[in-house]
Every structure is written in C-alpha cells, then in structure tokens.
Coordinates of C-alpha atoms and ligand atoms in Angstrom, one line a residue:
Chain A
M1 CA 25.5 10.0 28.7
A2 CA 27.6 7.4 26.9
V3 CA 24.8 6.7 24.4
V4 CA 24.4 10.3 23.5
K5 CA 28.1 10.8 22.9
S6 CA 28.5 7.6 21.0
I7 CA 25.5 8.1 18.7
R8 CA 26.4 11.7 17.9
P9 CA 29.1 11.2 15.3
S10 CA 26.7 9.2 13.2
G11 CA 25.4 12.4 11.8
T12 CA 28.3 12.0 9.5
V13 CA 27.0 8.7 8.2
S14 CA 24.7 10.3 5.7
G15 CA 26.4 13.6 5.6
R16 CA 29.8 13.1 4.2
F17 CA 30.9 9.5 4.0
T18 CA 29.8 6.8 1.6
G19 CA 30.4 3.1 1.0
S20 CA 33.0 1.5 3.2
T21 CA 33.6 4.5 5.4
R22 CA 29.9 4.4 6.3
L23 CA 30.2 0.7 7.2
I24 CA 33.1 1.5 9.4
I25 CA 31.3 4.3 11.2
G26 CA 28.3 2.0 11.7
A27 CA 30.5 -0.7 13.1
V28 CA 32.2 1.7 15.5
L29 CA 28.8 2.9 16.7
I30 CA 27.5 -0.6 17.3
V31 CA 30.7 -1.4 19.2
A32 CA 30.1 1.7 21.3
L33 CA 26.5 0.6 22.0
L34 CA 27.8 -2.8 23.0
V35 CA 30.2 -1.4 25.6
A36 CA 27.9 1.4 26.7
P37 CA 26.4 -0.5 29.7
F38 CA 29.9 -0.8 31.2
V39 CA 30.1 3.0 31.2
A40 CA 26.5 4.1 32.0
Y41 CA 23.6 2.6 33.9
P42 CA 21.9 -0.1 31.8
G43 CA 18.5 1.0 33.1
F44 CA 19.0 4.5 31.7
L45 CA 20.4 3.2 28.5
M46 CA 17.4 0.9 27.9
K47 CA 15.0 3.8 28.4
A48 CA 17.1 6.0 26.0
L49 CA 17.0 3.3 23.4
C50 CA 13.3 2.8 23.7
F51 CA 12.7 6.6 23.2
A52 CA 15.3 6.7 20.4
L53 CA 13.2 4.1 18.6
F54 CA 10.0 5.9 19.4
A55 CA 11.4 9.1 17.9
C56 CA 12.7 7.3 14.8
A57 CA 9.3 5.7 14.2
F58 CA 7.6 9.0 14.7
N59 CA 10.0 10.6 12.2
L60 CA 8.8 8.2 9.6
M61 CA 5.6 10.2 9.5
L62 CA 6.9 13.7 10.1
G63 CA 10.2 13.5 8.2
F64 CA 9.4 11.1 5.4
V65 CA 5.7 11.8 4.8
G66 CA 5.6 15.3 6.1
L67 CA 2.6 14.9 8.3
L68 CA 2.7 16.0 12.0
S69 CA 0.9 13.6 14.3
F70 CA 0.1 14.9 17.7
G71 CA -1.2 11.6 19.0
H72 CA 1.6 9.2 18.9
A73 CA 1.4 8.7 22.7
A74 CA -1.8 6.7 22.0
F75 CA 0.3 4.1 20.1
F76 CA 3.2 4.2 22.5
G77 CA 1.1 4.0 25.6
T78 CA -1.5 1.5 24.4
A79 CA 1.2 -0.8 23.2
A80 CA 3.0 -0.5 26.5
Y81 CA -0.2 -1.6 28.3
A82 CA -0.8 -4.3 25.7
S83 CA 2.7 -5.8 26.0
G84 CA 2.7 -5.4 29.8
Y85 CA -0.7 -7.1 30.1
A86 CA 0.3 -9.9 27.7
A87 CA 3.5 -10.6 29.6
K88 CA 1.9 -10.3 33.1
V89 CA -1.5 -11.8 32.7
W90 CA -1.2 -14.1 29.7
G91 CA 2.4 -15.0 30.5
L92 CA 3.6 -14.4 27.0
T93 CA 7.4 -14.4 26.5
P94 CA 8.9 -10.9 26.2
E95 CA 9.5 -11.1 22.4
L96 CA 5.9 -12.2 21.7
A97 CA 4.5 -9.6 24.2
I98 CA 6.5 -6.8 22.3
L99 CA 5.3 -8.1 18.9
F100 CA 1.7 -8.0 20.3
G101 CA 2.3 -4.4 21.3
G102 CA 3.6 -3.6 17.8
L103 CA 0.5 -5.3 16.3
I104 CA -1.9 -3.3 18.5
G105 CA 0.0 -0.1 17.6
G106 CA -0.1 -0.9 13.9
L107 CA -3.9 -1.7 13.9
M108 CA -4.6 1.5 15.8
G109 CA -2.5 3.4 13.4
L110 CA -4.4 1.9 10.5
V111 CA -7.7 3.0 11.9
I112 CA -6.7 6.4 13.2
G113 CA -4.6 7.1 10.1
A114 CA -7.5 6.3 7.8
I115 CA -9.7 8.8 9.7
A116 CA -7.1 11.6 10.1
I117 CA -5.8 11.4 6.5
R118 CA -9.0 13.2 5.3
R119 CA -7.5 16.4 6.6
Q120 CA -4.1 18.1 6.2
G121 CA -1.8 20.2 8.2
I122 CA -3.0 21.5 11.5
Y123 CA -6.3 19.7 11.2
F124 CA -4.6 16.4 10.8
A125 CA -2.6 17.1 13.9
M126 CA -5.7 18.1 15.8
I127 CA -7.6 14.9 14.8
T128 CA -4.7 12.7 16.0
L129 CA -4.6 14.7 19.2
A130 CA -8.4 14.4 19.8
I131 CA -8.3 10.6 19.2
S132 CA -5.3 10.2 21.4
Q133 CA -7.2 12.1 24.2
M134 CA -10.0 9.5 23.8
V135 CA -7.5 6.7 24.2
F136 CA -6.2 8.4 27.3
F137 CA -9.7 8.7 28.7
F138 CA -10.2 5.0 28.0
A139 CA -7.0 4.1 29.8
I140 CA -8.2 5.9 32.9
Q141 CA -11.6 4.1 32.7
A142 CA -10.2 0.6 32.0
G143 CA -8.5 0.4 35.4
S144 CA -8.9 -3.3 35.6
I145 CA -6.5 -3.6 32.6
T146 CA -4.3 -0.5 33.0
G147 CA -4.2 -0.1 36.7
G148 CA -5.6 3.4 36.4
E149 CA -3.5 6.0 38.3
D150 CA -1.1 3.3 39.6
G151 CA -0.3 2.0 36.2
L152 CA 0.3 -1.6 35.2
Q153 CA 3.0 -2.5 37.7
G154 CA 5.2 -5.5 38.1
V155 CA 5.5 -6.5 34.5
P156 CA 7.8 -9.5 34.4
R157 CA 10.8 -9.4 32.1
G158 CA 10.4 -13.1 31.6
R159 CA 12.5 -15.4 29.5
L160 CA 13.5 -14.6 25.9
F161 CA 12.1 -17.3 23.7
G162 CA 11.1 -19.0 27.0
L163 CA 14.8 -19.8 27.5
I164 CA 17.1 -16.8 28.4
S165 CA 16.1 -15.0 31.6
L166 CA 16.1 -11.2 31.2
E167 CA 16.1 -10.5 34.9
D168 CA 19.7 -9.4 34.7
S169 CA 19.8 -5.8 33.5
L170 CA 22.8 -6.4 31.3
T171 CA 21.1 -9.2 29.4
M172 CA 17.9 -7.1 29.2
Y173 CA 20.0 -4.2 27.8
Y174 CA 21.3 -6.3 25.0
F175 CA 17.8 -7.5 24.2
V176 CA 16.6 -3.9 24.0
L177 CA 19.6 -3.0 21.9
A178 CA 18.7 -5.8 19.5
V179 CA 15.1 -4.5 19.3
F180 CA 16.4 -1.0 18.6
L181 CA 18.7 -2.1 15.9
I182 CA 16.1 -4.2 14.2
G183 CA 13.6 -1.4 14.4
F184 CA 16.1 1.1 13.0
A185 CA 17.1 -1.2 10.2
L186 CA 13.5 -1.7 9.3
I187 CA 13.0 2.1 9.1
W188 CA 16.1 2.4 7.0
R189 CA 14.7 -0.3 4.7
I190 CA 11.3 1.4 4.4
V191 CA 12.9 4.6 3.4
N192 CA 15.1 2.9 0.9
S193 CA 12.5 0.6 -0.7
P194 CA 10.3 0.9 -3.8
Y195 CA 7.5 2.0 -1.4
G196 CA 9.9 4.6 0.1
A197 CA 10.6 6.0 -3.4
V198 CA 6.9 6.6 -3.9
L199 CA 6.7 8.3 -0.5
K200 CA 9.5 10.6 -1.4
A201 CA 7.8 11.5 -4.7
I202 CA 4.6 12.3 -2.8
R203 CA 6.5 14.5 -0.4
E204 CA 8.2 16.3 -3.3
N205 CA 5.1 17.0 -5.4
E206 CA 1.8 15.5 -4.3
P207 CA -0.4 16.7 -7.2
R208 CA 2.2 15.3 -9.7
A209 CA 2.2 11.9 -7.9
I210 CA -1.6 11.9 -8.1
S211 CA -1.6 12.7 -11.7
L212 CA 0.7 9.7 -12.3
G213 CA -2.0 7.5 -10.8
Y214 CA -0.8 7.1 -7.2
Q215 CA -3.5 6.9 -4.6
V216 CA -1.5 9.0 -2.3
N217 CA -3.7 8.5 0.8
R218 CA -3.1 4.8 0.8
F219 CA 0.6 5.3 0.9
K220 CA 0.2 7.8 3.7
V221 CA -2.1 5.6 5.8
M222 CA 0.3 2.7 5.3
A223 CA 3.2 4.9 6.5
F224 CA 1.1 5.9 9.5
A225 CA 0.4 2.3 10.4
L226 CA 4.1 1.3 10.0
S227 CA 5.1 4.3 12.2
A228 CA 2.5 3.4 14.8
A229 CA 3.5 -0.3 14.7
L230 CA 7.2 0.6 15.3
T231 CA 6.1 3.1 18.0
G232 CA 4.2 0.2 19.5
V233 CA 7.3 -1.9 19.5
A234 CA 9.1 0.9 21.3
G235 CA 6.3 1.2 23.9
G236 CA 6.1 -2.5 24.5
T237 CA 9.9 -2.8 24.9
K238 CA 9.8 0.1 27.4
A239 CA 7.0 -1.6 29.4
I240 CA 9.1 -4.9 29.6
A241 CA 12.4 -3.1 30.3
V242 CA 11.1 -0.7 33.0
Q243 CA 8.5 -3.3 34.1
L244 CA 5.8 -0.6 34.2
A245 CA 3.2 0.8 31.8
S246 CA 1.5 4.0 33.1
L247 CA -0.7 6.9 32.2
T248 CA 2.4 9.0 31.5
D249 CA 3.0 6.7 28.4
V250 CA -0.4 7.5 26.9
Q251 CA -0.7 11.1 27.9
W252 CA -0.6 14.0 25.4
Q253 CA 2.7 15.3 26.9
M254 CA 4.3 12.2 25.5
S255 CA 3.1 13.1 22.0
G256 CA 4.7 16.5 22.5
E257 CA 7.9 15.0 23.9
V258 CA 8.5 12.9 20.8
I259 CA 8.0 15.9 18.6
L260 CA 10.6 17.7 20.6
M261 CA 13.1 14.8 20.4
T262 CA 12.7 14.5 16.6
L263 CA 13.1 18.3 16.0
L264 CA 16.1 18.4 18.4
G265 CA 17.9 15.6 16.7
G266 CA 17.0 16.5 13.1
V267 CA 13.7 15.8 11.4
G268 CA 14.0 13.8 8.2
T269 CA 17.4 12.4 9.0
L270 CA 17.6 8.8 9.8
V271 CA 19.8 9.0 13.0
G272 CA 18.7 12.5 14.2
P273 CA 15.6 11.4 16.1
A274 CA 17.6 8.7 17.8
V275 CA 20.1 11.3 19.0
G276 CA 17.3 13.6 20.1
G277 CA 15.5 10.8 22.0
A278 CA 18.7 9.7 23.8
L279 CA 19.5 13.4 24.5
V280 CA 16.2 14.2 26.1
V281 CA 16.1 11.0 28.2
G282 CA 19.7 11.8 29.2
L283 CA 18.9 15.3 30.2
E284 CA 15.8 14.2 32.1
N285 CA 17.8 11.6 33.9
Y286 CA 20.6 14.0 34.8
L287 CA 18.3 16.8 35.9
A288 CA 16.1 14.5 38.0
T289 CA 18.9 14.2 40.6
S290 CA 20.2 17.8 40.1
G291 CA 17.3 19.6 41.8
L292 CA 16.8 21.9 38.8
P293 CA 13.3 22.2 37.3
V294 CA 13.4 19.5 34.6
T295 CA 10.7 20.9 32.3
M296 CA 12.1 24.4 32.4
V297 CA 15.6 23.3 31.5
I298 CA 14.4 21.1 28.7
G299 CA 12.2 23.9 27.4
V300 CA 15.2 26.3 27.3
V301 CA 17.4 23.7 25.6
F302 CA 14.7 23.1 23.0
V303 CA 14.1 26.8 22.3
V304 CA 17.8 27.4 22.0
C305 CA 18.3 24.4 19.7
V306 CA 15.5 25.3 17.4
L307 CA 16.7 28.9 17.2
V308 CA 20.4 28.0 16.7
F309 CA 20.2 24.7 14.7
R310 CA 17.0 24.9 12.8
R311 CA 17.7 21.5 11.1
G312 CA 18.3 19.8 14.4
I313 CA 21.7 18.5 15.6
V314 CA 22.2 15.9 13.0
G315 CA 20.7 18.0 10.3
E316 CA 23.2 20.8 11.0
I317 CA 26.1 18.4 11.1
N318 CA 25.1 17.0 7.7
V319 CA 24.9 20.5 6.2
F320 CA 28.2 21.5 7.8
L321 CA 30.0 18.4 6.4
G322 CA 28.2 18.8 3.1
R323 CA 29.5 22.4 2.7
R324 CA 33.0 21.5 3.7
R325 CA 33.2 18.9 1.0
Chain B
M1 CA -15.0 1.7 -30.7
S2 CA -16.4 5.2 -30.9
D3 CA -14.6 7.8 -32.9
L4 CA -14.5 10.0 -29.8
V5 CA -12.1 9.4 -27.0
L6 CA -13.3 12.2 -24.8
E7 CA -16.6 13.9 -24.6
T8 CA -18.0 16.4 -22.2
K9 CA -21.6 17.6 -21.9
G10 CA -22.6 20.8 -20.2
L11 CA -19.3 21.0 -18.2
T12 CA -19.6 23.9 -15.8
K13 CA -17.5 25.1 -12.9
E14 CA -18.4 27.9 -10.5
F15 CA -16.0 29.4 -7.9
R16 CA -18.1 31.1 -5.3
G17 CA -20.5 32.6 -7.8
F18 CA -17.9 33.2 -10.5
V19 CA -18.5 30.9 -13.5
A20 CA -15.0 29.9 -14.8
V21 CA -16.3 27.3 -17.2
K22 CA -19.8 27.4 -18.6
D23 CA -21.6 24.6 -20.4
V24 CA -18.7 23.3 -22.4
N25 CA -19.4 20.5 -24.8
L26 CA -16.0 19.2 -26.0
K27 CA -15.5 16.3 -28.4
V28 CA -12.0 15.0 -28.8
R29 CA -11.5 12.6 -31.7
R30 CA -9.4 9.5 -31.2
G31 CA -5.8 9.9 -32.6
S32 CA -6.1 13.7 -33.1
I33 CA -4.1 16.5 -31.7
H34 CA -6.7 18.9 -30.3
A35 CA -5.7 22.4 -29.2
L36 CA -7.6 24.4 -26.5
I37 CA -6.8 28.1 -26.9
G38 CA -8.1 31.3 -25.6
P39 CA -7.0 34.4 -23.7
N40 CA -5.6 34.3 -20.2
G41 CA -8.3 33.5 -17.7
A42 CA -10.5 31.9 -20.3
G43 CA -10.8 28.7 -18.2
K44 CA -8.5 26.4 -20.1
T45 CA -6.6 25.1 -17.0
T46 CA -9.8 24.8 -15.2
V47 CA -11.2 22.5 -18.0
F48 CA -8.1 20.3 -17.5
N49 CA -8.7 20.2 -13.8
L50 CA -12.2 19.2 -14.4
L51 CA -11.3 16.5 -16.9
T52 CA -8.8 15.0 -14.5
K53 CA -11.0 15.6 -11.4
F54 CA -8.5 17.8 -9.7
L55 CA -11.6 19.9 -9.5
Q56 CA -15.1 18.7 -9.0
P57 CA -17.5 20.0 -11.8
T58 CA -20.5 22.0 -10.6
A59 CA -22.5 20.5 -13.4
G60 CA -22.0 18.3 -16.5
T61 CA -20.4 15.0 -17.4
V62 CA -17.1 13.7 -18.7
R63 CA -17.0 10.6 -20.8
F64 CA -13.8 8.8 -21.6
N65 CA -14.1 5.9 -24.1
E66 CA -17.8 6.1 -23.5
H67 CA -17.5 5.5 -19.8
D68 CA -18.7 8.2 -17.5
I69 CA -15.7 9.2 -15.4
S70 CA -17.4 12.1 -13.6
Q71 CA -17.3 10.2 -10.3
A72 CA -13.8 8.8 -10.6
K73 CA -10.9 10.0 -8.5
P74 CA -7.8 11.8 -10.0
A75 CA -5.5 8.8 -9.5
D76 CA -8.1 6.4 -11.0
I77 CA -8.4 8.6 -14.1
A78 CA -4.6 8.5 -14.6
R79 CA -4.8 4.7 -14.3
M80 CA -7.5 4.6 -17.0
G81 CA -5.0 6.3 -19.3
V82 CA -5.7 10.0 -19.1
V83 CA -2.5 11.6 -17.9
R84 CA -1.9 15.3 -17.6
S85 CA 1.0 17.7 -17.3
F86 CA 0.8 20.9 -15.4
Q87 CA 1.0 24.5 -16.5
I88 CA 3.6 25.2 -13.8
S89 CA 6.3 22.6 -14.4
A90 CA 5.6 19.6 -12.3
V91 CA 8.8 17.6 -11.6
F92 CA 10.0 16.0 -8.4
P93 CA 12.7 18.6 -7.8
H94 CA 15.1 16.7 -5.6
L95 CA 15.0 13.5 -7.6
T96 CA 17.4 13.0 -10.5
V97 CA 16.0 13.0 -14.0
L98 CA 16.2 9.2 -14.1
E99 CA 14.4 8.9 -10.8
N100 CA 11.7 11.2 -11.9
V101 CA 10.9 9.0 -14.9
R102 CA 11.3 5.8 -12.9
V103 CA 8.7 6.9 -10.3
A104 CA 6.2 7.1 -13.2
L105 CA 7.3 3.7 -14.6
Q106 CA 7.0 2.2 -11.1
A107 CA 3.3 3.2 -10.9
R108 CA 2.4 0.2 -13.1
S109 CA 4.3 -2.2 -10.9
P110 CA 2.6 -4.3 -8.2
K111 CA 5.6 -3.7 -6.0
V112 CA 4.8 -0.1 -5.1
F113 CA 3.7 -1.1 -1.6
H114 CA 6.7 -3.4 -1.0
F115 CA 8.3 -1.5 1.9
W116 CA 10.4 -4.5 2.9
R117 CA 12.3 -4.8 -0.4
S118 CA 15.4 -3.1 -1.6
I119 CA 15.2 -0.1 -3.8
R120 CA 17.5 -2.1 -6.1
E121 CA 14.5 -4.0 -7.2
L122 CA 13.7 -1.0 -9.4
D123 CA 16.9 -1.2 -11.3
H124 CA 15.2 -3.2 -14.1
L125 CA 13.3 0.0 -14.9
D126 CA 16.4 2.0 -15.5
A127 CA 16.9 1.1 -19.2
K128 CA 13.3 2.0 -20.1
A129 CA 13.6 5.2 -18.1
A130 CA 16.9 6.2 -19.7
Q131 CA 15.3 5.6 -23.2
L132 CA 12.5 7.9 -22.4
V133 CA 14.9 10.5 -21.1
E134 CA 16.9 10.1 -24.3
D135 CA 13.8 10.5 -26.4
V136 CA 13.1 14.0 -25.0
G137 CA 16.7 15.1 -25.5
L138 CA 17.7 14.9 -21.9
G139 CA 20.2 12.1 -22.3
P140 CA 23.2 14.1 -21.0
F141 CA 21.3 15.0 -17.9
L142 CA 20.3 11.5 -16.8
H143 CA 21.8 11.9 -13.3
T144 CA 21.2 15.6 -12.8
T145 CA 18.8 16.6 -10.0
A146 CA 15.7 18.0 -11.6
V147 CA 15.8 21.3 -9.7
E148 CA 19.0 22.1 -11.5
L149 CA 17.6 21.9 -15.0
S150 CA 16.7 24.9 -17.0
Y151 CA 13.0 25.7 -17.4
G152 CA 12.7 24.3 -20.9
R153 CA 14.4 21.1 -19.8
K154 CA 12.1 20.7 -16.8
R155 CA 9.1 20.8 -19.2
A156 CA 10.8 18.2 -21.4
L157 CA 11.3 16.0 -18.3
E158 CA 7.7 16.4 -17.4
I159 CA 6.7 15.1 -20.9
A160 CA 9.1 12.1 -20.5
T161 CA 7.5 11.4 -17.1
T162 CA 4.0 11.6 -18.6
L163 CA 5.0 9.4 -21.5
A164 CA 6.3 6.8 -19.1
L165 CA 2.7 5.9 -18.4
D166 CA 2.0 5.4 -22.1
P167 CA -1.3 7.4 -21.8
E168 CA -4.0 6.9 -24.3
L169 CA -5.0 10.5 -23.8
M170 CA -2.3 13.0 -22.9
L171 CA -3.3 16.4 -21.6
L172 CA -0.5 19.0 -22.0
D173 CA -1.0 22.4 -20.4
E174 CA 1.1 25.0 -22.3
P175 CA 4.0 22.6 -23.0
T176 CA 6.1 25.4 -24.6
Q177 CA 5.3 28.2 -22.2
G178 CA 8.4 30.2 -21.2
M179 CA 10.7 28.3 -23.6
G180 CA 13.2 29.7 -26.0
H181 CA 12.9 29.3 -29.8
E182 CA 15.1 26.2 -30.0
D183 CA 13.3 24.4 -27.1
V184 CA 9.9 25.1 -28.7
G185 CA 11.2 23.5 -31.9
R186 CA 12.3 20.5 -30.0
I187 CA 8.9 20.1 -28.3
I188 CA 7.0 20.3 -31.6
E189 CA 9.3 17.7 -32.9
L190 CA 8.7 15.6 -29.8
I191 CA 4.9 15.9 -29.9
R192 CA 4.9 14.8 -33.6
R193 CA 6.9 11.7 -32.6
I194 CA 4.8 10.7 -29.6
R195 CA 1.4 11.2 -31.1
K196 CA 1.4 7.7 -32.6
G197 CA -1.2 5.6 -31.0
R198 CA -2.5 8.2 -28.7
T199 CA -4.7 11.4 -28.5
I200 CA -3.3 14.7 -27.4
L201 CA -5.3 17.5 -26.0
M202 CA -3.2 20.6 -25.3
V203 CA -3.5 24.1 -24.1
E204 CA -1.2 26.3 -26.1
H205 CA -0.6 30.0 -26.6
N206 CA 2.1 29.8 -29.3
M207 CA 0.2 30.0 -32.5
S208 CA 2.9 28.5 -34.6
V209 CA 2.8 25.5 -32.4
V210 CA -1.0 25.3 -32.7
S211 CA -1.2 25.8 -36.4
G212 CA 1.6 23.4 -37.1
L213 CA 0.4 20.5 -34.9
S214 CA -3.3 20.5 -34.3
D215 CA -6.1 18.9 -36.2
T216 CA -8.8 20.6 -34.3
I217 CA -8.9 23.9 -32.3
T218 CA -11.4 24.9 -29.7
V219 CA -11.4 28.5 -28.7
L220 CA -12.5 29.3 -25.2
Q221 CA -13.6 32.7 -24.0
R222 CA -14.8 33.6 -20.5
G223 CA -15.4 29.9 -19.9
Q224 CA -17.5 29.3 -23.0
I225 CA -16.7 27.8 -26.4
L226 CA -16.4 30.5 -28.9
A227 CA -15.4 28.6 -32.0
E228 CA -14.3 25.1 -33.1
G229 CA -12.7 23.6 -36.1
P230 CA -9.5 23.3 -38.1
Y231 CA -7.0 26.1 -37.9
E232 CA -7.9 27.6 -41.3
T233 CA -11.5 28.0 -40.4
V234 CA -11.0 29.1 -36.8
S235 CA -8.3 31.7 -37.6
K236 CA -10.7 33.4 -40.1
N237 CA -13.6 33.5 -37.7
P238 CA -14.3 37.2 -37.0
A239 CA -15.4 36.6 -33.4
V240 CA -12.1 34.7 -32.7
I241 CA -10.0 37.4 -34.4
E242 CA -11.8 40.0 -32.3
A243 CA -11.6 38.1 -29.0
Y244 CA -8.3 36.5 -29.2
M245 CA -6.1 36.6 -32.2
G246 CA -6.5 40.3 -32.9
T247 CA -5.6 41.4 -29.4
E248 CA -3.0 39.7 -27.3
H249 CA -1.6 37.0 -29.5
G250 CA -2.3 38.0 -33.1
Ligands
ADP1 N1 -9.3 27.4 -7.6 C1 -9.9 28.6 -8.1 N2 -10.6 29.3 -7.3 C2 -11.1 30.5 -7.7 N3 -11.0 30.9 -9.0 C3 -10.3 30.2 -9.8 C4 -9.7 29.0 -9.4 N4 -9.0 28.4 -10.5 C5 -9.2 29.3 -11.5 N5 -10.0 30.4 -11.1 C6 -10.4 31.5 -12.0 O1 -11.0 30.9 -13.1 C7 -10.7 31.7 -14.3 C8 -10.1 30.7 -15.3 O2 -8.7 30.4 -14.9 P1 -7.9 29.4 -15.7 O3 -8.6 28.1 -16.0 O4 -6.6 29.2 -15.0 O5 -7.6 30.2 -17.0 P2 -6.6 29.9 -18.2 O6 -5.9 28.6 -17.9 O7 -7.4 29.8 -19.4 O8 -5.6 31.0 -18.3 C9 -9.7 32.8 -13.8 O9 -10.5 34.0 -13.7 C10 -9.3 32.3 -12.5 O10 -9.0 33.4 -11.6
MG2 MG1 -3.9 28.2 -17.7

C-alpha cells in the first residue's frame, strides 16, 4: 500500500500550495515512488501505476470534457493485445510495443469518438458501451491473435531500446514509473495548454463556445482520441509488465472499474484518478489473499465513498484545504 | 457590395405544430443599428436562433453578404463574422474576466488545437484582451472570476467577448435586460462607440434605448412582422400602439 499512502498527500498540490511548495511536494512524491519497490512488491506497484495512468487518461474525458465513456476497456484491452502481440510475435522492443498500443488506442478513439460524439449524455455512454462490446466479441473470435479464453500469454518484457533487460522486476518497475510520469505530465500539459483552455470554455458554456466559432465536436473528438491513446499506453504497459493480455482487459467490467477509480479519487482533479486507481488495485490485491469477497467489499467501499465524499478523496481534500485557507 | 448585410426570405419556424416565426422577410442595411422589438413570446429570440443556426428553420432562407448561409453550422456562421450574444447572460462562469475575453481572441489563432504547448503561449493576447475589458468599463475587474460579477457587468463582459471577434454583424439579445439605470446608460454609450465599421441587430425592450440608437425598427408580433421603419413612423403606427406600445411597454 506504499503507493497509495505516498500519493495521497498530493491532493494538497492543487488545493492549497502554489509555486515552490508545489515543486517540493512533487519532488517528495517522486522520491516516495522511487523508494516504493523497497517497501512493497514491485509487481503490485507496476499494476497500480498502470491503472493509475488508465484512470488519469479516462478522467481527461469525464473530468475535463464532461463526457462519460462506458467503453474505455476497448482501448485498454485492444492496446494490451496490440502491445503484447507486437512484443511477442514481431519482437518489437518494449517501448516501441507500448507506443504501438498507444497508437492503436488513439486511432480507435478517433473513430469511436467521431461516431459517439453525435449523441450526448446517456446516449453517448451507451454508444461507447455498445462499440466496446463489439470489440470484446471480436477479441473472442480472433483467438489466433488474442489467445481467446487463455489470453495472450508469455509476453516478453524484452530489452528497453534493445539494450537494457527488463526481466528484473525492479528495473521493470522503474520503466513503468517513467511511463506513468510521462503520461501524467502529458495530461497535465494538455489541461494547461491553449487547447485545454478551449476545452475548459466548452465545459463551462458550450453554446457560448459555439457562438464564438468553436467547432466543439472537433475538440471533443480530439480529447477522446488523446484519452484513448493514453489509455492504450496504460494497457500496453500493463501487458508488458504483467506479461499477459487477456479478455478481462477488454471486458465491460473494466470500463466500469475505471469509472469507479476516477470517482473514488476525485473526478476532474489531476491526481485524484491516480489515487483511485492505486487504491482499487491495492484493495483488490489485499482482498485476494484475505478470503473476503472482493467485489462485495469494493462495492461497499465505493458506495460509502460516494455517499461520504461526493467529490472523491482528492476532491474533498482540495475543498477542505481551500476552506481552511 | 450590396447595401444589405443580412436578408431573410420566408423565414419560418414551427415547434411541433406551433408556429413561433412565420414568413419573416428581414432586411438589415449595412452599417445600421436595427432593432427587433415586440411583446414577450413574439419570436425575437427564435429569429436570432434561426439566423445563427442554433435552430434549423422549417422554411425560408438566410443570406449574409449575398451568400446563402441556410446550410451553415453555428460555428461556421460565427467564423463568417456573425456573432451573437444570448438573452441569458452567457459568460464562462469560472474563468476570469480576462480569460473570458482571451478565449474569444484565441478562436482566431491557429494554435487552438496545440495541446502540447504551454498555456503561456496565449500571454501575447493579454494586452488586447485587457483593452477590450477596459473598453466596456470592466477594467477594475480584470482578474475577477466571471461568476462573481453583478448581472449588468456580466452583460458588459459578454459584449467585450463578442467584440473580441470583431464581428461584421453583431446580434445582441436584450443587452440591457435586468440592468439598472446607470448600467443601461453605459451600454448605450458602448454600442454607440462600437458601431463603427459594423452592423448591429438587437432585440431590445427598453424604448429609450431603441429610440436613441436604432436607425430601423422591425416590430414582431406572434412570429410575424407587424411594422417596419424608423422610430418616428413605427411609434405612430396604430397597429403597433395597439399590439405593443400601448400595452406592456408603452
Ligand atoms: N425550443 C423551443 N421549443 C418550443 N417552443 C419554443 C422554443 N423556443 C421558443 N419557443 C416558443 O416560441 C415562442 C417565441 O419565443 P421567443 O422567440 O423566445 O420569444 P421572444 O424572444 O420574442 O420573447 C414562445 O411562445 C416560445 O414558447
Ligand atoms: Mg427573447
């Protein structure tokens, strides 16, 4: 649980502190993430980081565009297969295999986003769900690529840039950490870019943004593609780290789980989804050996959290610190 | 170039059998201030929605600078130079006054899709934005969050944001609605100043604003044009007095 504990205080990053304090907190967090594998299992930490990135990427849509996708498992899972296949069959180096997964995710996002954007609210969510169900069906059918029920097993971790072997879990962990930090930094940049400023305006008042000449659907589809690409990076990294891509990654429950992670951590905050992702993976990991019914406990935690902290963990911390100031 | 900047022919809008706008032929002269008046529910806002394609006309055409824009999308119409304000004040509530105007200035920039660049790249727009904010009398509120502004000031911000696009044709839907006396005076003053080089079509209830500013008035009643002309003529028209001036807003 080291990751969870160490990421938690970062809720304060956007809540109370500015400038140099923020840099210091960021630095402390990075140091915590660097020493984490000496405190907790690297295997668990890698998985937590992959899901943390997945949730952050998903939050780009839900938190910063305001559209609920119920089909992000399609990007996560397909990219996991794509990266796994590229590494195993084509012998691509891990970084290229992951980039390939991101590319596949992004292209899928572009197409699915362009279709789903024609509807809003619940209809948007349903279209994304329906399309992701088709992707799931395809994953079952294409057994020669995906391995069907067995999944794509024995994905090699390979050599980073063809040089550094990632077989050692500690090395692999630092690679996954680097991917996570780059992905997180990219999301931060997207939110704080000229493009992000337009996204914010669209979220604040869409008719007004249209009347100023913004073709809002283009901005939304692009956000969807970016979100899907980063989701693909998360899925691909997971396939390489865990050495497996399976139907679980592409199944609708995965789309539900990422929503849960995001809401739990704090939708629309930058670090919240990462906290939520790590928390859920941590809970699942802990419960798996405890003999308690995993889905039940997570369900209860979720209901309690949503009832007690409506803004999610980080969202509530931000509000609390904002009020005290 | 034609004398008319905007012309509609047979503009009609039905909402499930209810005709909100019926066979409206509107001619707006270039460089004029044209007021659209009429009782509540007459269809004025609906006409604006049809002109800017926020609503699809049931029938009729809209021509802007002699081009048929009946098939264009709302965002495209804004890009052509027809920019509207809304009856219910339309600001970006959680952006500052400066950011509100900057978002409009940014619409012209090719960098709007640059998600990999720093937001600091927009800093060069700040001076222009601050000038526009100053022009509408909001100088002291440059860094105030829009949601905290008084109603009148929100309307002023909306005009600044609209002006940022330097529109050829500006559509103002009740710009002084809900404002106190002083604010109304400031808006009249502002409209006088910004009319140079552009055409303004505005919906307005306040007769002193209409009489003081507009070159032409179109009176709408139950979706149809009742009268048209300069204030002196229209205000003496018995049908208009009966339908509108004599009753609610005499
Ligand atoms: N989207 C809509 N759906 C149904 N009826 C509408 C819609 N918009 C306007 N109306 C109706 O059309 C009529 C004209 O409304 P509106 O154009 O807002 O009037 P005005 O701006 O002149 O007060 C009203 O009776 C209104 O109820
Ligand atoms: Mg109206």
